[in-house]
PDB file of C-alpha atoms in Angstrom:
ATOM      1  CA  MET A   1      25.397  55.420 -23.665  1.00  0.00           C
ATOM      2  CA  ASP A   2      24.293  58.683 -24.622  1.00  0.00           C
ATOM      3  CA  SER A   3      26.759  60.938 -22.481  1.00  0.00           C
ATOM      4  CA  ASP A   4      25.172  64.151 -24.241  1.00  0.00           C
ATOM      5  CA  VAL A   5      21.827  63.692 -22.628  1.00  0.00           C
ATOM      6  CA  ILE A   6      23.390  63.293 -19.037  1.00  0.00           C
ATOM      7  CA  LYS A   7      25.729  66.437 -19.655  1.00  0.00           C
ATOM      8  CA  ASP A   8      22.624  68.452 -20.646  1.00  0.00           C
ATOM      9  CA  THR A   9      20.577  67.901 -17.375  1.00  0.00           C
ATOM     10  CA  ARG A  10      20.657  70.572 -14.853  1.00  0.00           C
ATOM     11  CA  SER A  11      19.640  68.256 -12.021  1.00  0.00           C
ATOM     12  CA  SER A  12      21.059  65.341 -10.275  1.00  0.00           C
ATOM     13  CA  TRP A  13      20.961  62.151 -12.001  1.00  0.00           C
ATOM     14  CA  SER A  14      21.695  58.405 -11.299  1.00  0.00           C
ATOM     15  CA  LEU A  15      22.062  55.460 -13.710  1.00  0.00           C
ATOM     16  CA  VAL A  16      21.222  52.192 -12.045  1.00  0.00           C
ATOM     17  CA  GLY A  17      21.154  48.600 -13.772  1.00  0.00           C
ATOM     18  CA  ASP A  18      22.853  45.721 -15.415  1.00  0.00           C
ATOM     19  CA  LEU A  19      25.511  47.893 -17.291  1.00  0.00           C
ATOM     20  CA  ASN A  20      27.494  44.827 -18.369  1.00  0.00           C
ATOM     21  CA  ALA A  21      30.709  46.869 -17.498  1.00  0.00           C
ATOM     22  CA  THR A  22      33.181  46.787 -14.702  1.00  0.00           C
ATOM     23  CA  VAL A  23      35.920  49.229 -13.599  1.00  0.00           C
ATOM     24  CA  SER A  24      38.564  46.755 -12.544  1.00  0.00           C
ATOM     25  CA  ALA A  25      39.632  43.519 -13.686  1.00  0.00           C
ATOM     26  CA  ALA A  26      39.194  42.079 -10.364  1.00  0.00           C
ATOM     27  CA  GLU A  27      35.359  42.541 -10.810  1.00  0.00           C
ATOM     28  CA  ARG A  28      35.056  39.852 -13.471  1.00  0.00           C
ATOM     29  CA  ASN A  29      36.101  36.498 -14.039  1.00  0.00           C
ATOM     30  CA  SER A  30      37.104  37.049 -17.384  1.00  0.00           C
ATOM     31  CA  ASP A  31      38.079  40.561 -18.137  1.00  0.00           C
ATOM     32  CA  ASN A  32      36.224  42.608 -20.852  1.00  0.00           C
ATOM     33  CA  VAL A  33      38.851  45.095 -21.846  1.00  0.00           C
ATOM     34  CA  HIS A  34      36.807  46.619 -24.493  1.00  0.00           C
ATOM     35  CA  ALA A  35      33.626  47.255 -22.275  1.00  0.00           C
ATOM     36  CA  ARG A  36      35.743  48.339 -18.907  1.00  0.00           C
ATOM     37  CA  ILE A  37      37.472  51.114 -21.295  1.00  0.00           C
ATOM     38  CA  SER A  38      34.238  52.232 -22.833  1.00  0.00           C
ATOM     39  CA  TYR A  39      32.708  52.409 -19.360  1.00  0.00           C
ATOM     40  CA  THR A  40      35.506  54.332 -17.782  1.00  0.00           C
ATOM     41  CA  HIS A  41      35.591  56.905 -20.589  1.00  0.00           C
ATOM     42  CA  PHE A  42      31.635  57.346 -20.040  1.00  0.00           C
ATOM     43  CA  LEU A  43      32.550  58.025 -16.327  1.00  0.00           C
ATOM     44  CA  ARG A  44      35.072  60.692 -16.903  1.00  0.00           C
ATOM     45  CA  ASP A  45      32.809  62.230 -19.863  1.00  0.00           C
ATOM     46  CA  VAL A  46      29.871  62.785 -17.729  1.00  0.00           C
ATOM     47  CA  ASP A  47      31.918  63.394 -14.278  1.00  0.00           C
ATOM     48  CA  GLY A  48      29.821  60.505 -12.681  1.00  0.00           C
ATOM     49  CA  VAL A  49      30.771  58.544  -9.672  1.00  0.00           C
ATOM     50  CA  ASP A  50      30.547  54.670  -9.821  1.00  0.00           C
ATOM     51  CA  LEU A  51      29.503  53.608  -6.309  1.00  0.00           C
ATOM     52  CA  TRP A  52      31.027  49.955  -6.463  1.00  0.00           C
ATOM     53  CA  GLU A  53      34.225  51.740  -7.542  1.00  0.00           C
ATOM     54  CA  ARG A  54      34.247  53.688  -4.372  1.00  0.00           C
ATOM     55  CA  MET A  55      34.242  50.466  -2.279  1.00  0.00           C
ATOM     56  CA  PRO A  56      37.887  49.573  -1.777  1.00  0.00           C
ATOM     57  CA  ASP A  57      37.339  46.115  -0.181  1.00  0.00           C
ATOM     58  CA  ARG A  58      34.675  44.885  -2.879  1.00  0.00           C
ATOM     59  CA  SER A  59      35.147  41.452  -4.250  1.00  0.00           C
ATOM     60  CA  ARG A  60      33.716  39.360  -7.127  1.00  0.00           C
ATOM     61  CA  PHE A  61      33.573  36.457  -4.639  1.00  0.00           C
ATOM     62  CA  LEU A  62      31.147  38.096  -2.030  1.00  0.00           C
ATOM     63  CA  ASP A  63      29.761  41.322  -4.016  1.00  0.00           C
ATOM     64  CA  TRP A  64      29.020  39.526  -6.886  1.00  0.00           C
ATOM     65  CA  THR A  65      25.686  40.613  -8.950  1.00  0.00           C
ATOM     66  CA  CYS A  66      25.757  38.285 -11.749  1.00  0.00           C
ATOM     67  CA  ARG A  67      26.832  34.407 -11.567  1.00  0.00           C
ATOM     68  CA  GLY A  68      26.551  31.476 -13.766  1.00  0.00           C
ATOM     69  CA  TRP A  69      23.951  28.785 -12.709  1.00  0.00           C
ATOM     70  CA  GLY A  70      25.617  26.282 -10.035  1.00  0.00           C
ATOM     71  CA  SER A  71      28.865  28.233 -10.287  1.00  0.00           C
ATOM     72  CA  LEU A  72      30.757  28.409  -6.713  1.00  0.00           C
ATOM     73  CA  GLU A  73      33.984  30.604  -8.231  1.00  0.00           C
ATOM     74  CA  GLY A  74      32.301  33.869  -7.283  1.00  0.00           C
ATOM     75  CA  GLY A  75      30.713  35.893 -10.266  1.00  0.00           C
ATOM     76  CA  ASN A  76      30.935  39.463 -11.669  1.00  0.00           C
ATOM     77  CA  ILE A  77      30.063  42.905 -10.541  1.00  0.00           C
ATOM     78  CA  ILE A  78      28.373  44.289 -13.656  1.00  0.00           C
ATOM     79  CA  ASP A  79      25.053  45.730 -12.079  1.00  0.00           C
ATOM     80  CA  ARG A  80      26.045  49.178 -11.169  1.00  0.00           C
ATOM     81  CA  VAL A  81      24.946  52.510  -9.617  1.00  0.00           C
ATOM     82  CA  VAL A  82      26.235  55.843 -11.086  1.00  0.00           C
ATOM     83  CA  VAL A  83      25.658  59.143  -9.668  1.00  0.00           C
ATOM     84  CA  SER A  84      26.477  62.563 -10.594  1.00  0.00           C
ATOM     85  CA  LYS A  85      29.632  63.650  -8.728  1.00  0.00           C
ATOM     86  CA  ALA A  86      28.787  67.376  -7.957  1.00  0.00           C
ATOM     87  CA  ASP A  87      25.731  66.137  -6.271  1.00  0.00           C
ATOM     88  CA  LEU A  88      27.043  63.283  -3.980  1.00  0.00           C
ATOM     89  CA  ALA A  89      27.424  63.642  -0.550  1.00  0.00           C
ATOM     90  CA  ASP A  90      27.743  60.026   0.979  1.00  0.00           C
ATOM     91  CA  PHE A  91      26.508  56.626  -0.065  1.00  0.00           C
ATOM     92  CA  GLY A  92      26.285  52.772   0.715  1.00  0.00           C
ATOM     93  CA  ILE A  93      26.101  49.860  -1.558  1.00  0.00           C
ATOM     94  CA  HIS A  94      25.647  46.220  -1.077  1.00  0.00           C
ATOM     95  CA  THR A  95      23.968  43.215  -2.588  1.00  0.00           C
ATOM     96  CA  ASP A  96      20.473  41.704  -1.607  1.00  0.00           C
ATOM     97  CA  PRO A  97      20.779  37.854  -1.084  1.00  0.00           C
ATOM     98  CA  THR A  98      17.171  37.441  -2.157  1.00  0.00           C
ATOM     99  CA  TRP A  99      16.904  35.021  -4.941  1.00  0.00           C
ATOM    100  CA  ILE A 100      15.225  36.473  -8.300  1.00  0.00           C
ATOM    101  CA  PRO A 101      13.047  33.868 -10.179  1.00  0.00           C
ATOM    102  CA  GLY A 102      14.232  33.567 -13.913  1.00  0.00           C
ATOM    103  CA  SER A 103      17.524  35.325 -13.422  1.00  0.00           C
ATOM    104  CA  ASP A 104      21.251  34.770 -12.832  1.00  0.00           C
ATOM    105  CA  HIS A 105      21.524  38.602 -11.203  1.00  0.00           C
ATOM    106  CA  ARG A 106      20.715  39.346  -7.748  1.00  0.00           C
ATOM    107  CA  ALA A 107      19.649  43.093  -6.578  1.00  0.00           C
ATOM    108  CA  ILE A 108      21.866  45.616  -5.357  1.00  0.00           C
ATOM    109  CA  MET A 109      20.968  48.147  -2.595  1.00  0.00           C
ATOM    110  CA  ALA A 110      22.298  51.669  -2.543  1.00  0.00           C
ATOM    111  CA  ASN A 111      21.724  54.503  -0.386  1.00  0.00           C
ATOM    112  CA  VAL A 112      22.734  58.110  -1.692  1.00  0.00           C
ATOM    113  CA  VAL A 113      22.817  61.283   0.430  1.00  0.00           C
ATOM    114  CA  LEU A 114      22.621  64.223  -1.870  1.00  0.00           C
ATOM    115  CA  LYS A 115      24.084  67.854  -1.280  1.00  0.00           C
ATOM    116  CA  SER A 116      21.714  70.260  -0.283  1.00  0.00           C
ATOM    117  CA  ASN A 117      20.926  72.869  -3.349  1.00  0.00           C
ATOM    118  CA  THR A 118      20.656  75.485  -0.704  1.00  0.00           C
ATOM    119  CA  GLY A 119      24.391  75.406   0.726  1.00  0.00           C
ATOM    120  CA  GLY A 120      23.294  73.825   3.825  1.00  0.00           C
ATOM    121  CA  SER A 121      24.318  70.278   5.263  1.00  0.00           C
ATOM    122  CA  PRO A 122      23.570  67.401   3.288  1.00  0.00           C
ATOM    123  CA  ARG A 123      20.072  65.951   3.024  1.00  0.00           C
ATOM    124  CA  SER A 124      18.842  62.546   2.530  1.00  0.00           C
ATOM    125  CA  ARG A 125      15.690  62.271   0.650  1.00  0.00           C
ATOM    126  CA  PRO A 126      13.325  60.228   2.418  1.00  0.00           C
ATOM    127  CA  ALA A 127      12.693  56.671   1.392  1.00  0.00           C
ATOM    128  CA  PRO A 128       9.179  56.106   0.091  1.00  0.00           C
ATOM    129  CA  PHE A 129       7.016  53.667   1.846  1.00  0.00           C
ATOM    130  CA  VAL A 130       7.279  50.199   0.258  1.00  0.00           C
ATOM    131  CA  PRO A 131       4.699  47.548   1.743  1.00  0.00           C
ATOM    132  CA  PHE A 132       6.291  44.225   2.798  1.00  0.00           C
ATOM    133  CA  LYS A 133       6.305  41.640   0.149  1.00  0.00           C
ATOM    134  CA  PRO A 134       7.275  38.122   0.954  1.00  0.00           C
ATOM    135  CA  SER A 135      10.084  36.319  -0.530  1.00  0.00           C
ATOM    136  CA  PRO A 136       9.406  34.303  -3.797  1.00  0.00           C
ATOM    137  CA  PRO A 137       9.316  30.530  -3.165  1.00  0.00           C
ATOM    138  CA  PRO A 138      12.530  28.492  -3.598  1.00  0.00           C
ATOM    139  CA  ARG A 139      13.779  27.479  -6.990  1.00  0.00           C
ATOM    140  CA  ILE A 140      12.279  24.488  -8.815  1.00  0.00           C
ATOM    141  CA  LYS A 141      14.581  21.477  -8.760  1.00  0.00           C
ATOM    142  CA  PHE A 142      15.888  20.880 -12.313  1.00  0.00           C
ATOM    143  CA  PRO A 143      15.624  16.844 -12.882  1.00  0.00           C
ATOM    144  CA  LYS A 144      18.739  14.586 -13.014  1.00  0.00           C
ATOM    145  CA  ASN A 145      19.515  12.784 -16.226  1.00  0.00           C
ATOM    146  CA  ALA A 146      17.799   9.661 -14.429  1.00  0.00           C
ATOM    147  CA  ASP A 147      14.823  11.782 -14.125  1.00  0.00           C
ATOM    148  CA  LYS A 148      13.937  12.844 -17.508  1.00  0.00           C
ATOM    149  CA  ASN A 149      10.702  11.247 -17.443  1.00  0.00           C
ATOM    150  CA  LYS A 150       9.720  13.735 -14.802  1.00  0.00           C
ATOM    151  CA  PHE A 151       9.132  16.105 -17.998  1.00  0.00           C
ATOM    152  CA  LEU A 152       6.440  13.852 -19.588  1.00  0.00           C
ATOM    153  CA  MET A 153       4.846  13.458 -16.111  1.00  0.00           C
ATOM    154  CA  PHE A 154       4.644  17.441 -15.905  1.00  0.00           C
ATOM    155  CA  ALA A 155       3.279  17.656 -19.161  1.00  0.00           C
ATOM    156  CA  ASP A 156       0.606  15.171 -18.452  1.00  0.00           C
ATOM    157  CA  GLU A 157      -0.134  16.768 -15.117  1.00  0.00           C
ATOM    158  CA  VAL A 158      -0.704  19.922 -16.931  1.00  0.00           C
ATOM    159  CA  ASP A 159      -3.007  18.485 -19.479  1.00  0.00           C
ATOM    160  CA  ARG A 160      -4.925  16.766 -16.771  1.00  0.00           C
ATOM    161  CA  LEU A 161      -5.551  19.916 -14.659  1.00  0.00           C
ATOM    162  CA  ILE A 162      -6.718  22.026 -17.665  1.00  0.00           C
ATOM    163  CA  ALA A 163      -8.887  19.355 -19.111  1.00  0.00           C
ATOM    164  CA  SER A 164     -10.719  19.119 -15.465  1.00  0.00           C
ATOM    165  CA  ASP A 165     -11.029  23.012 -15.321  1.00  0.00           C
ATOM    166  CA  PRO A 166     -14.361  24.151 -16.888  1.00  0.00           C
ATOM    167  CA  SER A 167     -12.937  27.793 -17.159  1.00  0.00           C
ATOM    168  CA  PHE A 168     -10.909  26.810 -20.015  1.00  0.00           C
ATOM    169  CA  ASN A 169     -14.224  26.234 -21.925  1.00  0.00           C
ATOM    170  CA  ALA A 170     -15.031  29.823 -21.686  1.00  0.00           C
ATOM    171  CA  PRO A 171     -13.720  31.951 -24.766  1.00  0.00           C
ATOM    172  CA  VAL A 172     -11.306  34.612 -24.195  1.00  0.00           C
ATOM    173  CA  VAL A 173     -13.167  37.793 -25.482  1.00  0.00           C
ATOM    174  CA  ASP A 174     -11.958  40.632 -23.303  1.00  0.00           C
ATOM    175  CA  ASP A 175      -9.261  41.935 -20.923  1.00  0.00           C
ATOM    176  CA  GLU A 176     -11.068  40.205 -17.877  1.00  0.00           C
ATOM    177  CA  SER A 177     -11.364  36.917 -19.506  1.00  0.00           C
ATOM    178  CA  TYR A 178      -7.832  37.148 -20.658  1.00  0.00           C
ATOM    179  CA  VAL A 179      -6.381  37.830 -17.148  1.00  0.00           C
ATOM    180  CA  THR A 180      -8.923  35.075 -15.681  1.00  0.00           C
ATOM    181  CA  ARG A 181      -7.507  32.697 -18.175  1.00  0.00           C
ATOM    182  CA  TYR A 182      -3.779  33.805 -17.783  1.00  0.00           C
ATOM    183  CA  SER A 183      -3.914  33.699 -13.975  1.00  0.00           C
ATOM    184  CA  ARG A 184      -5.383  30.296 -13.706  1.00  0.00           C
ATOM    185  CA  LEU A 185      -3.107  29.196 -16.279  1.00  0.00           C
ATOM    186  CA  THR A 186      -0.128  30.168 -14.057  1.00  0.00           C
ATOM    187  CA  SER A 187      -1.549  28.570 -11.162  1.00  0.00           C
ATOM    188  CA  ILE A 188      -1.706  25.333 -12.764  1.00  0.00           C
ATOM    189  CA  LEU A 189       1.930  25.488 -14.004  1.00  0.00           C
ATOM    190  CA  ASP A 190       3.014  26.447 -10.416  1.00  0.00           C
ATOM    191  CA  GLN A 191       1.194  23.404  -8.989  1.00  0.00           C
ATOM    192  CA  SER A 192       2.312  21.116 -11.519  1.00  0.00           C
ATOM    193  CA  THR A 193       6.171  22.035 -11.339  1.00  0.00           C
ATOM    194  CA  THR A 194       6.012  21.750  -7.529  1.00  0.00           C
ATOM    195  CA  ARG A 195       4.374  18.417  -7.591  1.00  0.00           C
ATOM    196  CA  THR A 196       6.690  16.981 -10.430  1.00  0.00           C
ATOM    197  CA  PHE A 197       9.923  18.433  -9.632  1.00  0.00           C
ATOM    198  CA  GLY A 198       9.622  19.769  -6.240  1.00  0.00           C
ATOM    199  CA  ARG A 199      11.434  22.627  -4.647  1.00  0.00           C
ATOM    200  CA  HIS A 200      14.920  23.574  -3.216  1.00  0.00           C
ATOM    201  CA  ARG A 201      15.171  24.687   0.484  1.00  0.00           C
ATOM    202  CA  PRO A 202      14.928  28.239   1.117  1.00  0.00           C
ATOM    203  CA  PHE A 203      18.200  30.066   1.077  1.00  0.00           C
ATOM    204  CA  GLN A 204      19.445  31.232   4.386  1.00  0.00           C
ATOM    205  CA  HIS A 205      21.441  34.229   4.610  1.00  0.00           C
ATOM    206  CA  GLN A 206      23.627  34.567   7.527  1.00  0.00           C
ATOM    207  CA  ILE A 207      26.399  36.934   6.740  1.00  0.00           C
ATOM    208  CA  LYS A 208      26.048  40.381   8.203  1.00  0.00           C
ATOM    209  CA  ARG A 209      27.783  42.728   5.881  1.00  0.00           C
ATOM    210  CA  VAL A 210      28.988  46.361   6.806  1.00  0.00           C
ATOM    211  CA  ILE A 211      27.836  48.686   4.186  1.00  0.00           C
ATOM    212  CA  SER A 212      29.143  51.787   5.699  1.00  0.00           C
ATOM    213  CA  LEU A 213      31.925  53.275   3.351  1.00  0.00           C
ATOM    214  CA  LYS A 214      34.159  54.507   6.399  1.00  0.00           C
ATOM    215  CA  ILE A 215      33.821  51.594   8.220  1.00  0.00           C
ATOM    216  CA  ARG A 216      34.746  49.380   5.226  1.00  0.00           C
ATOM    217  CA  ALA A 217      37.683  51.461   4.376  1.00  0.00           C
ATOM    218  CA  VAL A 218      38.996  50.960   7.657  1.00  0.00           C
ATOM    219  CA  VAL A 219      38.451  47.483   7.882  1.00  0.00           C
ATOM    220  CA  SER A 220      40.308  47.049   4.524  1.00  0.00           C
ATOM    221  CA  LYS A 221      43.584  48.445   5.867  1.00  0.00           C
ATOM    222  CA  ILE A 222      43.755  45.973   8.816  1.00  0.00           C
TER     223      ILE A 222
END
């Protein structure tokens, strides 16, 4: 991380994403000491606040952001949110249970209240309007060893649908024809995987998490 770029900025800043680092050995199944030391040095160098570090009752078993496929032993808290300490008034952070296709990570949600530049009370920037998006479909079932023949069935199904679709006879010559071909092929792959392998049942998240920093701090002492 280039700390000089951050230190030279004259405005509030934040850093969000998969930093592959932790601030505590309890946040990871197998502690990466070198990454943890480098990350804590970075935070100290740029005078930044790691939001997960401010959550006293965080746990890699409940708050994990990355976990290996099929694991039931918790995960790692390696997706971080860092904010400039001088501008932070209050915050909240938690994980989102929505499954993200093609990834062993899950999303993190953070609310940040920044201090006013005019010396008044803390202000919270209004959240932008985000249109509703339906959750992605459940994951495709990976076949068991006894069902490896389904891979051949899948390939045959894809070939059959492509051969029966006259749109694949048209050449790809421009952006429009490329998008059309790409969209049609994506649809065929989606149909074939669903028919051949099936899908898991949708995940039903029932745990109601408290995201208020003050309330969680009190609960952790009970």
